[in-house]
């Protein structure tokens, strides 16, 4: 017999007992009935009902057949048993196939439901983020300076001593090079010391080494110093570096550029004030103050690029001159947005950041 159809091949032995004959035909019709029921099952519960009817362990119809099987004579039992086993295998296989068919159809239906958009339901609110206030400040500074022809450039945050100190005329004995005031990196013995840059003035050197005057650049980025964090200090902060190298440059040009910057950034006519100071890489050097709501705020340092610096990058100090300035980004951002504690810029508390 074929397991597919459950049909019985004509027996070579014509003398099939009546009992066996009825067992075989009953097995056949059971197979046919199971096939019909399984094919008709269109969902899981219909299929489960059919499973219990035919394959149920206690009162399933196949189970009932085993009783008939044991009623056969010892001669008939092998033929009956063979047929019974084949019928059971056929029905079990049909069930597995039907189960897969129904599962596949359900997945398809499930997707169909998800795909259908009920336009009457309230939408899901999308939380739209925005640019961090420090990045906003950096972009604004870049934009304002670009109007004066200053190109925005980047430099590396890991620096060597030449770019962070020596080329800027900060000699070996200068306290600014103290390991306690810098983040020196652990490097292999005998190799050149490296550090996280402590100022963006490094970028002045990097640009001048590669280009010839005239130059107008700004560079905004992170700098690192081992300061204890408080309302106005943090071991990492940002600076704006500006450099202009052009024949005939004077302190008056420096002041008008900073005045233009301060007025554009804050709005209105902002007063800028210079106080004499000292930086190894500028001569003369000044501290730059800006008047903010009737108060003078120190914004950074500036000056005329020292001839020694021009020489260190291979420029002729008799032929070119220029100015440089360095301002604190957190400082101008904190002023502009009324932030009392610069640590708030780094905490990434959405309730703070959302306000800008
Ligand atoms: N690099 C200085 C600092 O970090 C700031 C500075 C002062 C930058 C004078 C300059 C400058 O370009 O001319 O304190």
mmCIF file with all atom_site columns, N, CA and C in Angstrom, residues 207-243:
data_model
loop_
_atom_site.group_PDB
_atom_site.id
_atom_site.type_symbol
_atom_site.label_atom_id
_atom_site.label_alt_id
_atom_site.label_comp_id
_atom_site.label_asym_id
_atom_site.label_entity_id
_atom_site.label_seq_id
_atom_site.pdbx_PDB_ins_code
_atom_site.Cartn_x
_atom_site.Cartn_y
_atom_site.Cartn_z
_atom_site.occupancy
_atom_site.B_iso_or_equiv
_atom_site.pdbx_formal_charge
_atom_site.auth_seq_id
_atom_site.auth_comp_id
_atom_site.auth_asym_id
_atom_site.auth_atom_id
_atom_site.pdbx_PDB_model_num
ATOM 1   N N  . UNK A 1 207 ? 49.755 75.488 10.651 1.00 0.00 ? 207 UNK A N  1
ATOM 2   C CA . UNK A 1 207 ? 49.336 76.133 9.404  1.00 0.00 ? 207 UNK A CA 1
ATOM 3   C C  . UNK A 1 207 ? 50.511 76.889 8.769  1.00 0.00 ? 207 UNK A C  1
ATOM 4   N N  . UNK A 1 208 ? 51.256 77.619 9.597  1.00 0.00 ? 208 UNK A N  1
ATOM 5   C CA . UNK A 1 208 ? 52.367 78.406 9.036  1.00 0.00 ? 208 UNK A CA 1
ATOM 6   C C  . UNK A 1 208 ? 53.458 77.519 8.455  1.00 0.00 ? 208 UNK A C  1
ATOM 7   N N  . UNK A 1 209 ? 53.646 76.347 9.035  1.00 0.00 ? 209 UNK A N  1
ATOM 8   C CA . UNK A 1 209 ? 54.650 75.421 8.497  1.00 0.00 ? 209 UNK A CA 1
ATOM 9   C C  . UNK A 1 209 ? 54.299 74.980 7.075  1.00 0.00 ? 209 UNK A C  1
ATOM 10  N N  . UNK A 1 210 ? 53.005 74.946 6.799  1.00 0.00 ? 210 UNK A N  1
ATOM 11  C CA . UNK A 1 210 ? 52.577 74.416 5.496  1.00 0.00 ? 210 UNK A CA 1
ATOM 12  C C  . UNK A 1 210 ? 52.299 75.502 4.466  1.00 0.00 ? 210 UNK A C  1
ATOM 13  N N  . UNK A 1 211 ? 51.957 76.694 4.933  1.00 0.00 ? 211 UNK A N  1
ATOM 14  C CA . UNK A 1 211 ? 51.514 77.721 3.980  1.00 0.00 ? 211 UNK A CA 1
ATOM 15  C C  . UNK A 1 211 ? 52.358 78.984 4.088  1.00 0.00 ? 211 UNK A C  1
ATOM 16  N N  . UNK A 1 212 ? 52.274 79.778 3.054  1.00 0.00 ? 212 UNK A N  1
ATOM 17  C CA . UNK A 1 212 ? 52.953 81.083 3.033  1.00 0.00 ? 212 UNK A CA 1
ATOM 18  C C  . UNK A 1 212 ? 51.917 82.170 3.253  1.00 0.00 ? 212 UNK A C  1
ATOM 19  N N  . UNK A 1 213 ? 52.344 83.328 3.774  1.00 0.00 ? 213 UNK A N  1
ATOM 20  C CA . UNK A 1 213 ? 51.412 84.448 3.932  1.00 0.00 ? 213 UNK A CA 1
ATOM 21  C C  . UNK A 1 213 ? 50.934 84.930 2.554  1.00 0.00 ? 213 UNK A C  1
ATOM 22  N N  . UNK A 1 214 ? 49.829 85.611 2.468  1.00 0.00 ? 214 UNK A N  1
ATOM 23  C CA . UNK A 1 214 ? 48.955 86.030 3.577  1.00 0.00 ? 214 UNK A CA 1
ATOM 24  C C  . UNK A 1 214 ? 48.095 84.878 4.117  1.00 0.00 ? 214 UNK A C  1
ATOM 25  N N  . UNK A 1 215 ? 47.795 84.985 5.407  1.00 0.00 ? 215 UNK A N  1
ATOM 26  C CA . UNK A 1 215 ? 47.018 83.942 6.091  1.00 0.00 ? 215 UNK A CA 1
ATOM 27  C C  . UNK A 1 215 ? 45.936 84.564 6.971  1.00 0.00 ? 215 UNK A C  1
ATOM 28  N N  . UNK A 1 216 ? 44.760 83.968 6.916  1.00 0.00 ? 216 UNK A N  1
ATOM 29  C CA . UNK A 1 216 ? 43.719 84.324 7.894  1.00 0.00 ? 216 UNK A CA 1
ATOM 30  C C  . UNK A 1 216 ? 43.027 83.021 8.270  1.00 0.00 ? 216 UNK A C  1
ATOM 31  N N  . UNK A 1 217 ? 43.312 82.542 9.469  1.00 0.00 ? 217 UNK A N  1
ATOM 32  C CA . UNK A 1 217 ? 42.675 81.287 9.874  1.00 0.00 ? 217 UNK A CA 1
ATOM 33  C C  . UNK A 1 217 ? 42.086 81.399 11.286 1.00 0.00 ? 217 UNK A C  1
ATOM 34  N N  . UNK A 1 218 ? 41.058 80.604 11.536 1.00 0.00 ? 218 UNK A N  1
ATOM 35  C CA . UNK A 1 218 ? 40.588 80.369 12.911 1.00 0.00 ? 218 UNK A CA 1
ATOM 36  C C  . UNK A 1 218 ? 40.576 78.869 13.116 1.00 0.00 ? 218 UNK A C  1
ATOM 37  N N  . UNK A 1 219 ? 40.857 78.453 14.341 1.00 0.00 ? 219 UNK A N  1
ATOM 38  C CA . UNK A 1 219 ? 40.794 77.038 14.660 1.00 0.00 ? 219 UNK A CA 1
ATOM 39  C C  . UNK A 1 219 ? 40.095 76.880 15.998 1.00 0.00 ? 219 UNK A C  1
ATOM 40  N N  . UNK A 1 220 ? 39.022 76.090 16.008 1.00 0.00 ? 220 UNK A N  1
ATOM 41  C CA . UNK A 1 220 ? 38.277 75.887 17.247 1.00 0.00 ? 220 UNK A CA 1
ATOM 42  C C  . UNK A 1 220 ? 38.320 74.422 17.611 1.00 0.00 ? 220 UNK A C  1
ATOM 43  N N  . UNK A 1 221 ? 38.664 74.156 18.856 1.00 0.00 ? 221 UNK A N  1
ATOM 44  C CA . UNK A 1 221 ? 38.715 72.748 19.245 1.00 0.00 ? 221 UNK A CA 1
ATOM 45  C C  . UNK A 1 221 ? 39.042 72.564 20.709 1.00 0.00 ? 221 UNK A C  1
ATOM 46  N N  . UNK A 1 222 ? 39.192 71.289 21.054 1.00 0.00 ? 222 UNK A N  1
ATOM 47  C CA . UNK A 1 222 ? 39.401 70.936 22.452 1.00 0.00 ? 222 UNK A CA 1
ATOM 48  C C  . UNK A 1 222 ? 40.854 71.126 22.868 1.00 0.00 ? 222 UNK A C  1
ATOM 49  N N  . UNK A 1 223 ? 41.037 71.515 24.127 1.00 0.00 ? 223 UNK A N  1
ATOM 50  C CA . UNK A 1 223 ? 42.364 71.554 24.742 1.00 0.00 ? 223 UNK A CA 1
ATOM 51  C C  . UNK A 1 223 ? 42.240 70.912 26.123 1.00 0.00 ? 223 UNK A C  1
ATOM 52  N N  . UNK A 1 224 ? 43.372 70.504 26.669 1.00 0.00 ? 224 UNK A N  1
ATOM 53  C CA . UNK A 1 224 ? 43.357 69.689 27.895 1.00 0.00 ? 224 UNK A CA 1
ATOM 54  C C  . UNK A 1 224 ? 44.363 70.209 28.912 1.00 0.00 ? 224 UNK A C  1
ATOM 55  N N  . UNK A 1 225 ? 43.893 70.357 30.142 1.00 0.00 ? 225 UNK A N  1
ATOM 56  C CA . UNK A 1 225 ? 44.791 70.731 31.244 1.00 0.00 ? 225 UNK A CA 1
ATOM 57  C C  . UNK A 1 225 ? 44.305 70.045 32.508 1.00 0.00 ? 225 UNK A C  1
ATOM 58  N N  . UNK A 1 226 ? 45.240 69.552 33.322 1.00 0.00 ? 226 UNK A N  1
ATOM 59  C CA . UNK A 1 226 ? 44.804 68.832 34.528 1.00 0.00 ? 226 UNK A CA 1
ATOM 60  C C  . UNK A 1 226 ? 44.286 69.762 35.619 1.00 0.00 ? 226 UNK A C  1
ATOM 61  N N  . UNK A 1 227 ? 43.224 70.485 35.327 1.00 0.00 ? 227 UNK A N  1
ATOM 62  C CA . UNK A 1 227 ? 42.612 71.363 36.333 1.00 0.00 ? 227 UNK A CA 1
ATOM 63  C C  . UNK A 1 227 ? 41.518 70.594 37.066 1.00 0.00 ? 227 UNK A C  1
ATOM 64  N N  . UNK A 1 228 ? 41.332 70.947 38.331 1.00 0.00 ? 228 UNK A N  1
ATOM 65  C CA . UNK A 1 228 ? 40.212 70.368 39.074 1.00 0.00 ? 228 UNK A CA 1
ATOM 66  C C  . UNK A 1 228 ? 38.924 71.017 38.565 1.00 0.00 ? 228 UNK A C  1
ATOM 67  N N  . UNK A 1 229 ? 37.933 70.181 38.311 1.00 0.00 ? 229 UNK A N  1
ATOM 68  C CA . UNK A 1 229 ? 36.690 70.712 37.762 1.00 0.00 ? 229 UNK A CA 1
ATOM 69  C C  . UNK A 1 229 ? 35.954 71.551 38.800 1.00 0.00 ? 229 UNK A C  1
ATOM 70  N N  . UNK A 1 230 ? 35.574 72.751 38.393 1.00 0.00 ? 230 UNK A N  1
ATOM 71  C CA . UNK A 1 230 ? 34.673 73.574 39.216 1.00 0.00 ? 230 UNK A CA 1
ATOM 72  C C  . UNK A 1 230 ? 33.818 74.392 38.256 1.00 0.00 ? 230 UNK A C  1
ATOM 73  N N  . UNK A 1 231 ? 33.154 75.419 38.772 1.00 0.00 ? 231 UNK A N  1
ATOM 74  C CA . UNK A 1 231 ? 32.191 76.140 37.932 1.00 0.00 ? 231 UNK A CA 1
ATOM 75  C C  . UNK A 1 231 ? 32.839 76.786 36.712 1.00 0.00 ? 231 UNK A C  1
ATOM 76  N N  . UNK A 1 232 ? 34.144 77.090 36.799 1.00 0.00 ? 232 UNK A N  1
ATOM 77  C CA . UNK A 1 232 ? 34.791 77.768 35.670 1.00 0.00 ? 232 UNK A CA 1
ATOM 78  C C  . UNK A 1 232 ? 35.969 76.988 35.087 1.00 0.00 ? 232 UNK A C  1
ATOM 79  N N  . UNK A 1 233 ? 36.257 75.819 35.634 1.00 0.00 ? 233 UNK A N  1
ATOM 80  C CA . UNK A 1 233 ? 37.375 75.011 35.120 1.00 0.00 ? 233 UNK A CA 1
ATOM 81  C C  . UNK A 1 233 ? 36.911 73.599 34.813 1.00 0.00 ? 233 UNK A C  1
ATOM 82  N N  . UNK A 1 234 ? 37.602 73.013 33.866 1.00 0.00 ? 234 UNK A N  1
ATOM 83  C CA . UNK A 1 234 ? 37.338 71.618 33.522 1.00 0.00 ? 234 UNK A CA 1
ATOM 84  C C  . UNK A 1 234 ? 38.596 71.093 32.839 1.00 0.00 ? 234 UNK A C  1
ATOM 85  N N  . UNK A 1 235 ? 38.939 69.819 33.039 1.00 0.00 ? 235 UNK A N  1
ATOM 86  C CA . UNK A 1 235 ? 40.198 69.325 32.455 1.00 0.00 ? 235 UNK A CA 1
ATOM 87  C C  . UNK A 1 235 ? 40.206 69.332 30.927 1.00 0.00 ? 235 UNK A C  1
ATOM 88  N N  . UNK A 1 236 ? 39.056 69.501 30.333 1.00 0.00 ? 236 UNK A N  1
ATOM 89  C CA . UNK A 1 236 ? 38.959 69.619 28.874 1.00 0.00 ? 236 UNK A CA 1
ATOM 90  C C  . UNK A 1 236 ? 38.076 70.817 28.603 1.00 0.00 ? 236 UNK A C  1
ATOM 91  N N  . UNK A 1 237 ? 38.504 71.666 27.715 1.00 0.00 ? 237 UNK A N  1
ATOM 92  C CA . UNK A 1 237 ? 37.636 72.775 27.309 1.00 0.00 ? 237 UNK A CA 1
ATOM 93  C C  . UNK A 1 237 ? 37.968 73.145 25.869 1.00 0.00 ? 237 UNK A C  1
ATOM 94  N N  . UNK A 1 238 ? 37.364 74.212 25.375 1.00 0.00 ? 238 UNK A N  1
ATOM 95  C CA . UNK A 1 238 ? 37.542 74.568 23.966 1.00 0.00 ? 238 UNK A CA 1
ATOM 96  C C  . UNK A 1 238 ? 38.111 75.976 23.835 1.00 0.00 ? 238 UNK A C  1
ATOM 97  N N  . UNK A 1 239 ? 38.914 76.146 22.814 1.00 0.00 ? 239 UNK A N  1
ATOM 98  C CA . UNK A 1 239 ? 39.432 77.485 22.516 1.00 0.00 ? 239 UNK A CA 1
ATOM 99  C C  . UNK A 1 239 ? 39.169 77.862 21.057 1.00 0.00 ? 239 UNK A C  1
ATOM 100 N N  . UNK A 1 240 ? 39.110 79.173 20.831 1.00 0.00 ? 240 UNK A N  1
ATOM 101 C CA . UNK A 1 240 ? 39.112 79.714 19.473 1.00 0.00 ? 240 UNK A CA 1
ATOM 102 C C  . UNK A 1 240 ? 40.487 80.317 19.271 1.00 0.00 ? 240 UNK A C  1
ATOM 103 N N  . UNK A 1 241 ? 41.176 79.887 18.253 1.00 0.00 ? 241 UNK A N  1
ATOM 104 C CA . UNK A 1 241 ? 42.472 80.480 17.940 1.00 0.00 ? 241 UNK A CA 1
ATOM 105 C C  . UNK A 1 241 ? 42.302 81.266 16.653 1.00 0.00 ? 241 UNK A C  1
ATOM 106 N N  . UNK A 1 242 ? 42.854 82.465 16.623 1.00 0.00 ? 242 UNK A N  1
ATOM 107 C CA . UNK A 1 242 ? 42.816 83.248 15.390 1.00 0.00 ? 242 UNK A CA 1
ATOM 108 C C  . UNK A 1 242 ? 44.233 83.648 15.003 1.00 0.00 ? 242 UNK A C  1
ATOM 109 N N  . UNK A 1 243 ? 44.489 83.667 13.713 1.00 0.00 ? 243 UNK A N  1
ATOM 110 C CA . UNK A 1 243 ? 45.822 84.083 13.244 1.00 0.00 ? 243 UNK A CA 1
ATOM 111 C C  . UNK A 1 243 ? 45.659 84.836 11.933 1.00 0.00 ? 243 UNK A C  1
#
